[in-house]
Coordinates of C-alpha atoms in Angstrom, one line a residue:
M1 CA 7.5 -12.3 -11.9
A2 CA 4.6 -14.7 -11.5
T3 CA 6.9 -17.8 -12.1
H4 CA 9.3 -16.5 -9.5
L5 CA 6.5 -16.0 -6.9
K6 CA 5.0 -19.5 -7.6
A7 CA 8.5 -21.1 -7.0
A8 CA 9.0 -19.0 -3.8
A9 CA 5.6 -20.2 -2.5
C10 CA 6.6 -23.8 -3.0
L11 CA 9.5 -23.3 -0.5
W12 CA 6.9 -23.9 2.2
A13 CA 4.3 -26.0 0.5
C14 CA 6.8 -28.4 -1.2
A15 CA 9.4 -28.6 1.6
S16 CA 7.3 -29.0 4.8
T17 CA 5.4 -32.0 5.9
A18 CA 4.8 -30.7 9.5
D19 CA 1.5 -29.1 8.7
A20 CA -0.5 -29.8 5.6
D21 CA -2.6 -26.7 6.0
G22 CA 0.3 -24.2 6.1
P23 CA 3.0 -22.8 8.3
A24 CA 2.2 -22.5 12.0
R25 CA 4.7 -19.7 12.7
I26 CA 4.8 -16.8 10.3
A27 CA 7.1 -13.8 10.7
S28 CA 6.5 -10.6 8.7
A29 CA 9.7 -8.7 8.0
D30 CA 8.5 -5.3 6.8
L31 CA 5.6 -2.9 6.5
C32 CA 4.3 -4.2 3.2
A33 CA 4.6 -7.8 4.2
D34 CA 2.5 -6.9 7.3
A35 CA -0.4 -5.7 5.2
Y36 CA -0.6 -9.0 3.3
V37 CA 0.1 -11.3 6.3
L38 CA -2.5 -9.7 8.5
A39 CA -5.0 -9.9 5.7
L40 CA -4.5 -13.6 5.1
A41 CA -2.9 -15.4 8.1
D42 CA -4.8 -16.7 11.1
R43 CA -4.1 -14.6 14.1
E44 CA -2.6 -17.6 16.2
D45 CA -0.2 -18.4 13.3
I46 CA 1.5 -14.9 13.3
A47 CA 4.7 -15.3 15.3
A48 CA 6.1 -11.8 14.6
V49 CA 5.3 -8.6 12.7
S50 CA 7.6 -6.1 11.4
W51 CA 9.4 -3.4 13.5
Q52 CA 7.1 -0.8 11.8
A53 CA 3.9 -2.4 13.1
G54 CA 2.3 0.0 15.6
Q55 CA 3.8 3.1 14.0
I56 CA 1.5 5.7 12.6
V57 CA 2.1 4.6 9.0
S58 CA 1.0 1.0 9.8
G59 CA -2.5 -0.2 9.5
A60 CA -1.8 -3.1 11.9
P61 CA -4.6 -3.6 14.6
E62 CA -3.9 -3.1 18.2
W63 CA -3.6 -6.8 19.1
V64 CA -0.2 -7.0 17.2
I65 CA 1.4 -4.6 19.7
G66 CA 2.4 -7.4 22.0
L67 CA 3.9 -9.6 19.3
P68 CA 7.7 -9.9 18.7
R69 CA 9.1 -7.7 16.1
A70 CA 11.0 -8.8 13.0
S71 CA 13.2 -7.0 10.4
G72 CA 15.6 -8.0 7.7
D73 CA 18.2 -8.9 10.3
A74 CA 19.1 -12.6 9.7
E75 CA 20.1 -13.2 13.4
R76 CA 16.8 -11.9 14.7
L77 CA 14.8 -13.8 12.1
V78 CA 16.6 -17.1 12.9
A79 CA 16.1 -16.5 16.7
L80 CA 12.3 -16.1 16.1
D81 CA 12.4 -19.7 14.8
P82 CA 9.5 -19.2 12.3
D83 CA 8.3 -21.7 9.7
L84 CA 8.0 -19.0 7.1
V85 CA 9.3 -15.4 6.8
V86 CA 7.4 -13.0 4.5
F87 CA 9.3 -10.2 3.0
G88 CA 8.1 -7.2 1.0
P89 CA 9.2 -6.5 -2.7
S90 CA 12.8 -5.8 -1.5
G91 CA 13.2 -9.4 -0.6
A92 CA 15.3 -11.3 1.9
G93 CA 18.6 -9.8 0.8
R94 CA 21.6 -10.9 2.9
A95 CA 19.3 -12.8 5.2
A96 CA 18.5 -15.4 2.5
P97 CA 21.5 -17.7 2.9
F98 CA 21.2 -17.7 6.7
L99 CA 17.5 -18.6 6.5
D100 CA 18.2 -21.3 4.1
A101 CA 21.0 -22.7 6.3
A102 CA 18.5 -22.7 9.2
G103 CA 15.9 -24.5 7.1
I104 CA 13.5 -21.5 7.4
A105 CA 11.3 -20.9 4.3
H106 CA 10.9 -17.4 3.0
I107 CA 9.0 -15.7 0.3
A108 CA 9.1 -12.1 -1.1
L109 CA 6.1 -10.2 -2.5
G110 CA 6.2 -9.1 -6.1
W111 CA 6.9 -5.5 -6.9
G112 CA 4.4 -3.3 -8.6
E113 CA 2.0 -0.5 -8.1
D114 CA -1.3 -1.7 -9.7
W115 CA -4.2 -4.0 -8.9
A116 CA -2.8 -6.9 -10.9
V117 CA 0.3 -7.1 -8.6
I118 CA -1.9 -6.8 -5.4
E119 CA -4.1 -9.6 -6.6
S120 CA -1.0 -11.7 -7.6
N121 CA 0.6 -11.2 -4.2
L122 CA -2.6 -12.2 -2.4
E123 CA -3.0 -15.4 -4.4
T124 CA 0.7 -16.4 -4.2
L125 CA 0.9 -15.7 -0.4
G126 CA -2.5 -17.4 0.1
D127 CA -1.0 -20.5 -1.5
A128 CA 2.1 -20.3 0.8
L129 CA 0.0 -19.9 3.9
G130 CA -2.5 -22.6 3.1
Q131 CA -5.1 -19.8 2.8
S132 CA -6.0 -20.0 -0.9
P133 CA -9.8 -19.7 -0.4
R134 CA -9.3 -16.6 1.8
A135 CA -7.1 -15.1 -0.8
A136 CA -9.6 -15.8 -3.5
T137 CA -12.3 -14.2 -1.4
L138 CA -10.2 -11.0 -0.9
V139 CA -9.4 -10.8 -4.6
S140 CA -13.2 -11.1 -5.4
E141 CA -14.0 -8.4 -2.8
L142 CA -11.4 -6.1 -4.3
R143 CA -12.8 -6.6 -7.8
D144 CA -16.4 -6.0 -6.6
R145 CA -15.3 -2.8 -4.8
R146 CA -13.5 -1.5 -7.9
E147 CA -16.6 -2.3 -10.0
A148 CA -18.7 -0.3 -7.6
L149 CA -16.3 2.6 -8.0
R150 CA -16.5 2.3 -11.7
Q151 CA -20.3 2.6 -11.6
R152 CA -20.1 5.7 -9.3
S153 CA -17.7 7.2 -11.8
D154 CA -19.9 6.6 -14.7
A155 CA -22.8 8.3 -12.8
R156 CA -20.8 11.5 -12.5
P157 CA -21.3 14.2 -15.2
R158 CA -17.5 14.6 -15.5
R159 CA -14.1 13.2 -14.5
P160 CA -12.6 15.7 -12.0
S161 CA -8.9 16.5 -12.0
V162 CA -6.9 15.3 -8.9
F163 CA -3.4 16.3 -7.8
Y164 CA -1.5 14.3 -5.2
L165 CA 0.9 16.2 -2.9
S166 CA 3.0 14.6 -0.3
V167 CA 4.3 16.3 2.8
T168 CA 7.8 16.4 1.2
G169 CA 6.3 18.3 -1.8
G170 CA 6.5 15.3 -4.1
A171 CA 3.8 14.3 -6.5
A172 CA 2.8 11.1 -8.3
G173 CA 2.5 10.6 -12.0
A174 CA 1.4 7.6 -14.0
E175 CA 2.3 4.0 -13.0
T176 CA 2.2 4.8 -9.3
L177 CA -0.2 3.3 -6.7
V178 CA -1.6 6.9 -6.2
D179 CA -2.4 7.0 -9.9
A180 CA -4.1 3.7 -9.7
A181 CA -6.2 4.9 -6.7
I182 CA -7.1 8.2 -8.4
R183 CA -8.1 6.4 -11.7
T184 CA -10.1 3.7 -9.9
A185 CA -12.0 6.4 -8.0
G186 CA -13.0 8.0 -11.3
G187 CA -10.6 11.0 -11.3
I188 CA -7.9 12.2 -13.7
N189 CA -4.4 12.3 -12.2
A190 CA -3.3 15.9 -13.0
A191 CA 0.4 15.1 -12.9
A192 CA 0.0 12.1 -15.2
E193 CA -2.2 14.2 -17.5
A194 CA 0.7 16.7 -17.7
G195 CA 3.0 13.9 -18.9
A196 CA 4.6 12.9 -15.6
S197 CA 5.4 9.2 -14.8
G198 CA 6.5 7.6 -11.5
W199 CA 7.2 9.3 -8.2
L200 CA 8.2 13.0 -8.5
R201 CA 10.6 14.9 -6.3
A202 CA 9.5 18.2 -4.7
D203 CA 9.1 20.8 -7.4
A204 CA 7.1 24.0 -6.6
E205 CA 6.5 24.6 -10.2
W206 CA 3.7 22.0 -10.0
A207 CA 1.7 24.5 -8.1
F208 CA 1.5 26.6 -11.2
R209 CA 1.3 23.9 -13.8
V210 CA -1.9 22.2 -12.5
D211 CA -5.4 23.5 -11.7
P212 CA -7.0 20.5 -10.0
D213 CA -10.6 20.2 -8.7
L214 CA -9.3 18.2 -5.7
I215 CA -6.0 18.0 -3.9
V216 CA -5.1 14.7 -2.3
T217 CA -2.5 15.0 0.4
S218 CA -0.7 12.3 2.5
Y219 CA 1.6 12.1 5.4
F220 CA 0.8 15.6 6.4
V221 CA -0.4 14.6 9.8
D222 CA 0.2 10.9 10.1
G223 CA 3.4 10.2 8.1
Y224 CA 7.1 9.5 8.6
V225 CA 9.2 11.9 10.6
T226 CA 10.9 14.2 8.1
R227 CA 12.7 17.5 8.0
T228 CA 11.7 17.9 4.4
D229 CA 8.2 19.2 4.5
A230 CA 8.0 21.5 1.5
G231 CA 4.5 20.3 0.9
V232 CA 3.3 22.0 4.1
R233 CA 5.6 25.0 4.2
H234 CA 6.4 26.2 0.7
S235 CA 4.4 29.2 -0.2
A236 CA 3.7 27.9 -3.7
F237 CA 2.2 24.7 -2.3
R238 CA 0.2 26.8 0.3
R239 CA -1.2 28.8 -2.6
L240 CA -2.3 25.6 -4.4
L241 CA -3.9 24.2 -1.2
D242 CA -5.6 27.4 0.0
G243 CA -9.3 27.6 -1.0
R244 CA -9.4 24.3 -2.8
P245 CA -11.1 21.1 -1.8
R246 CA -8.6 18.7 -0.1
L247 CA -8.6 15.2 1.1
D248 CA -5.9 13.8 3.4
V249 CA -5.6 10.0 2.9
P250 CA -4.5 8.2 6.0
A251 CA -0.9 6.9 5.5
P252 CA -1.8 3.2 6.2
A253 CA -4.0 3.1 3.0
W254 CA -1.1 3.4 0.7
S255 CA 2.2 3.0 2.6
C256 CA 2.7 0.1 0.0
A257 CA 0.7 -1.3 -2.8
G258 CA -1.4 -3.6 -0.6
P259 CA -5.0 -4.6 -0.1
Q260 CA -5.7 -1.3 1.7
L261 CA -5.2 0.7 -1.5
I262 CA -8.9 0.2 -2.2
D263 CA -9.7 2.2 1.0
A264 CA -7.7 5.1 -0.5
A265 CA -9.6 4.8 -3.8
E266 CA -13.0 4.8 -2.0
Q267 CA -12.0 7.9 0.0
I268 CA -11.0 9.7 -3.1
A269 CA -14.3 8.7 -4.7
D270 CA -16.2 10.1 -1.7
A271 CA -14.4 13.4 -2.1
L272 CA -15.1 13.4 -5.8
D273 CA -18.8 12.9 -5.1
R274 CA -18.8 15.9 -2.7
L275 CA -17.6 18.1 -5.6
E276 CA -20.8 17.8 -7.4
P277 CA -23.6 20.4 -6.8
G278 CA -26.2 19.2 -4.3
S279 CA -24.1 16.4 -2.9

């Protein structure tokens, strides 16, 4: 994965001589790409953000509202005439040959749901944007904030159990970004502790299989429009939620595995601190 990303970054750095510092017109094609581009690129260099920017699940600032919108549509991307298009882990797909034919460089973020991938994406995109020092600073800040959370966790008398419940009734086991946030905060992921791995579909039996100290919910009030809201309406999940400490993490913090994931971890850590007597 790392070799592929380094090669992709070279599409701009090795092919362009127009600007030694990096691309002057950057288009972000999806929500995950937005998170990284907005963290690393200079404001004046962002030519377009994704069609999801400005939606409730996006953490984009208000100033992006007036920018042109991009997606994976090749015709739209070519019309925007960017120097570089940044895609999330799903990549350029069918747009790739059209971008290549138009001489437009493109890069796809690496897929993964842990801190190593987030750091790798920051470093690789930083190289592609001519913002390596900024990327290095962000990586260092992420590590410092995670170390601060580790110290907070060590100061607690125990590691509380945490169960994640989405608006659809789904849960999150090991090897998910939710699991990474819970563990970084100093909690035990109840679903992972029960042997679950990956993203789990709605299953009301979880309401009887776990007895967590804290419920972490997401997308209950600020998520995608969905008709599947078992997490809110199913009586078993209501039983699990009633009378138990709960934290609703804002959707932008983990709509993808991006730099904002540390915000989710810190919010969970705050909620874990409040569980302790006298806090």
